Every structure is written in C-alpha cells, then in structure tokens.
Short mmCIF file of C-alpha atoms in Angstrom, two decimals:
data_model
loop_
_atom_site.label_atom_id
_atom_site.label_comp_id
_atom_site.label_asym_id
_atom_site.label_seq_id
_atom_site.Cartn_x
_atom_site.Cartn_y
_atom_site.Cartn_z
CA MET J 1 0.00 0.00 0.00
CA GLU J 2 2.81 2.39 0.89
CA ASN J 3 4.36 1.78 -2.51
CA GLN J 4 1.10 2.83 -4.16
CA ASN J 5 0.96 5.99 -2.02
CA GLN J 6 4.54 6.79 -3.01
CA GLN J 7 3.73 6.25 -6.68
CA GLU J 8 0.73 8.59 -6.36
CA ALA J 9 2.91 11.19 -4.60
CA ASP J 10 5.56 10.90 -7.33
CA LEU J 11 2.94 11.25 -10.05
CA LYS J 12 1.40 14.25 -8.27
CA GLU J 13 4.84 15.93 -8.24
CA LYS J 14 5.16 15.30 -11.98
CA VAL J 15 1.67 16.72 -12.51
CA ILE J 16 2.59 19.87 -10.55
CA ALA J 17 5.81 20.23 -12.56
CA ALA J 18 3.80 19.92 -15.80
CA ILE J 19 1.23 22.48 -14.62
CA LYS J 20 4.06 24.89 -13.76
CA THR J 21 4.90 25.05 -17.49
CA VAL J 22 1.49 26.63 -18.23
CA TYR J 23 1.28 30.42 -18.03
CA ASP J 24 -1.58 32.86 -18.13
CA PRO J 25 -0.67 34.80 -21.31
CA GLU J 26 -1.34 38.13 -19.60
CA ILE J 27 0.71 37.39 -16.46
CA PRO J 28 4.36 36.23 -16.37
CA VAL J 29 3.63 33.65 -13.65
CA ASP J 30 2.61 30.01 -14.08
CA VAL J 31 -0.95 28.98 -13.23
CA TYR J 32 0.17 26.89 -10.24
CA GLU J 33 1.99 29.78 -8.53
CA LEU J 34 -0.93 32.07 -9.37
CA GLY J 35 -3.11 29.84 -7.21
CA LEU J 36 -5.41 28.83 -10.07
CA ILE J 37 -5.13 25.10 -9.24
CA TYR J 38 -7.60 24.19 -6.50
CA GLU J 39 -7.22 20.43 -6.44
CA ILE J 40 -5.05 17.69 -7.92
CA SER J 41 -6.24 14.14 -7.30
CA ILE J 42 -4.65 10.91 -8.47
CA PHE J 43 -6.97 7.91 -8.83
CA PRO J 44 -6.19 4.31 -9.80
CA VAL J 45 -4.80 3.59 -12.34
CA ASN J 46 -2.94 6.89 -12.85
CA ASN J 47 -6.07 8.87 -13.64
CA VAL J 48 -5.59 12.56 -12.87
CA PHE J 49 -8.30 15.02 -11.87
CA VAL J 50 -7.55 18.74 -11.66
CA SER J 51 -9.94 21.41 -10.44
CA MET J 52 -8.85 24.90 -11.43
CA THR J 53 -10.06 28.41 -11.99
CA LEU J 54 -9.00 31.41 -14.05
CA THR J 55 -8.12 34.92 -12.93
CA SER J 56 -11.49 36.04 -14.30
CA PRO J 57 -14.53 34.36 -15.89
CA SER J 58 -14.06 36.67 -18.87
CA CYS J 59 -10.40 35.68 -19.27
CA PRO J 60 -9.61 35.66 -23.01
CA SER J 61 -7.72 32.39 -22.49
CA ALA J 62 -10.67 30.64 -20.82
CA GLU J 63 -10.55 27.79 -23.33
CA ALA J 64 -6.81 27.64 -23.93
CA ILE J 65 -5.45 27.45 -20.37
CA PRO J 66 -7.43 24.38 -19.15
CA SER J 67 -6.74 22.64 -22.50
CA GLU J 68 -3.02 23.35 -22.15
CA VAL J 69 -3.01 22.08 -18.53
CA LYS J 70 -4.70 18.86 -19.71
CA ALA J 71 -2.29 18.42 -22.64
CA LYS J 72 0.80 18.93 -20.44
CA ILE J 73 -0.43 16.34 -17.91
CA GLU J 74 -1.27 13.86 -20.69
CA GLU J 75 2.39 14.07 -21.82
CA ILE J 76 3.54 12.53 -18.51
CA ASP J 77 4.66 8.94 -18.97
CA GLY J 78 2.20 6.52 -17.39
CA VAL J 79 -0.75 8.90 -17.06
CA ASN J 80 -3.97 7.22 -18.07
CA ASP J 81 -6.92 9.61 -18.15
CA VAL J 82 -6.92 13.36 -17.39
CA GLU J 83 -9.92 15.44 -16.43
CA VAL J 84 -9.64 19.19 -15.91
CA GLU J 85 -12.65 20.86 -14.34
CA LEU J 86 -13.03 24.62 -14.51
CA THR J 87 -14.77 26.30 -11.59
CA PHE J 88 -15.28 29.86 -10.39
CA ASP J 89 -16.23 28.87 -6.85
CA PRO J 90 -14.48 30.20 -4.92
CA PRO J 91 -13.56 33.11 -7.19
CA PHE J 92 -9.87 33.84 -7.68
CA THR J 93 -8.32 36.52 -5.49
CA GLN J 94 -4.74 37.76 -5.24
CA ASP J 95 -4.54 36.10 -1.81
CA MET J 96 -4.39 32.73 -3.60
CA MET J 97 -1.05 33.56 -5.24
CA SER J 98 2.15 32.10 -3.85
CA GLU J 99 4.63 34.52 -2.30
CA ALA J 100 6.86 33.96 -5.35
CA ALA J 101 4.03 35.06 -7.65
CA LYS J 102 3.27 38.12 -5.51
CA LEU J 103 6.95 39.11 -5.55
CA GLU J 104 7.16 38.58 -9.32
CA LEU J 105 4.14 40.80 -9.89
CA GLY J 106 5.18 43.47 -7.38
CA PHE J 107 2.45 42.85 -4.81
CA MET J 108 4.96 42.55 -1.95
#
C-alpha cells in the first residue's frame, strides 16, 4: 500500500511540474503559482483530476489554459486519463497567489 501511495505522490509531483509550465498569457507567472489550481487528485490507475479556476470568468484564455493544462499532464509517462474541471467557486483573489508570484508581480 505504501508503494502505491509513493507512486501517487511521485505522479502528483510530476503533474505539478507539468502544470508549472502553463502560463496565463497576460501574467508572467505560471498557473500553479498564481493559485489557479484548487485540487489535484490521483486515482487508480494513474487517472488525474484537476480542479482549477482562471483569474477572471471573462479571461480571453478561458478555453486555452485548461486545455493546455490537460495536454501537459497527458504528456507525462504513465498517465492514463486526465480530467480538468473549470470552476469559479471560490472566485480567484490575489490572496491565492504564492509569495513567489506576488513578488514577481510586485504585490509585496
């Protein structure tokens, strides 16, 4: 069982690394550091579920960003099925950004 938990943890790290390659085109910070990723779940057998939001419901990249997140995760070796769910509850606020993102954008 512990081996399975370790495999899930390793896969989750790979998923986070893949998500960190996706940027909001209007902001020079990746979507993970922006706080747009609400949940990452790994289910047997290597199925990945991601719940995420966008900086705004009217974001011009509303279609592109979740599609890019899904595509990047699907590139990970061993990943089976990927589902990316877009939600606006709770709505994004600047408080969700990592300290690195706040520094990058001059909020600190």
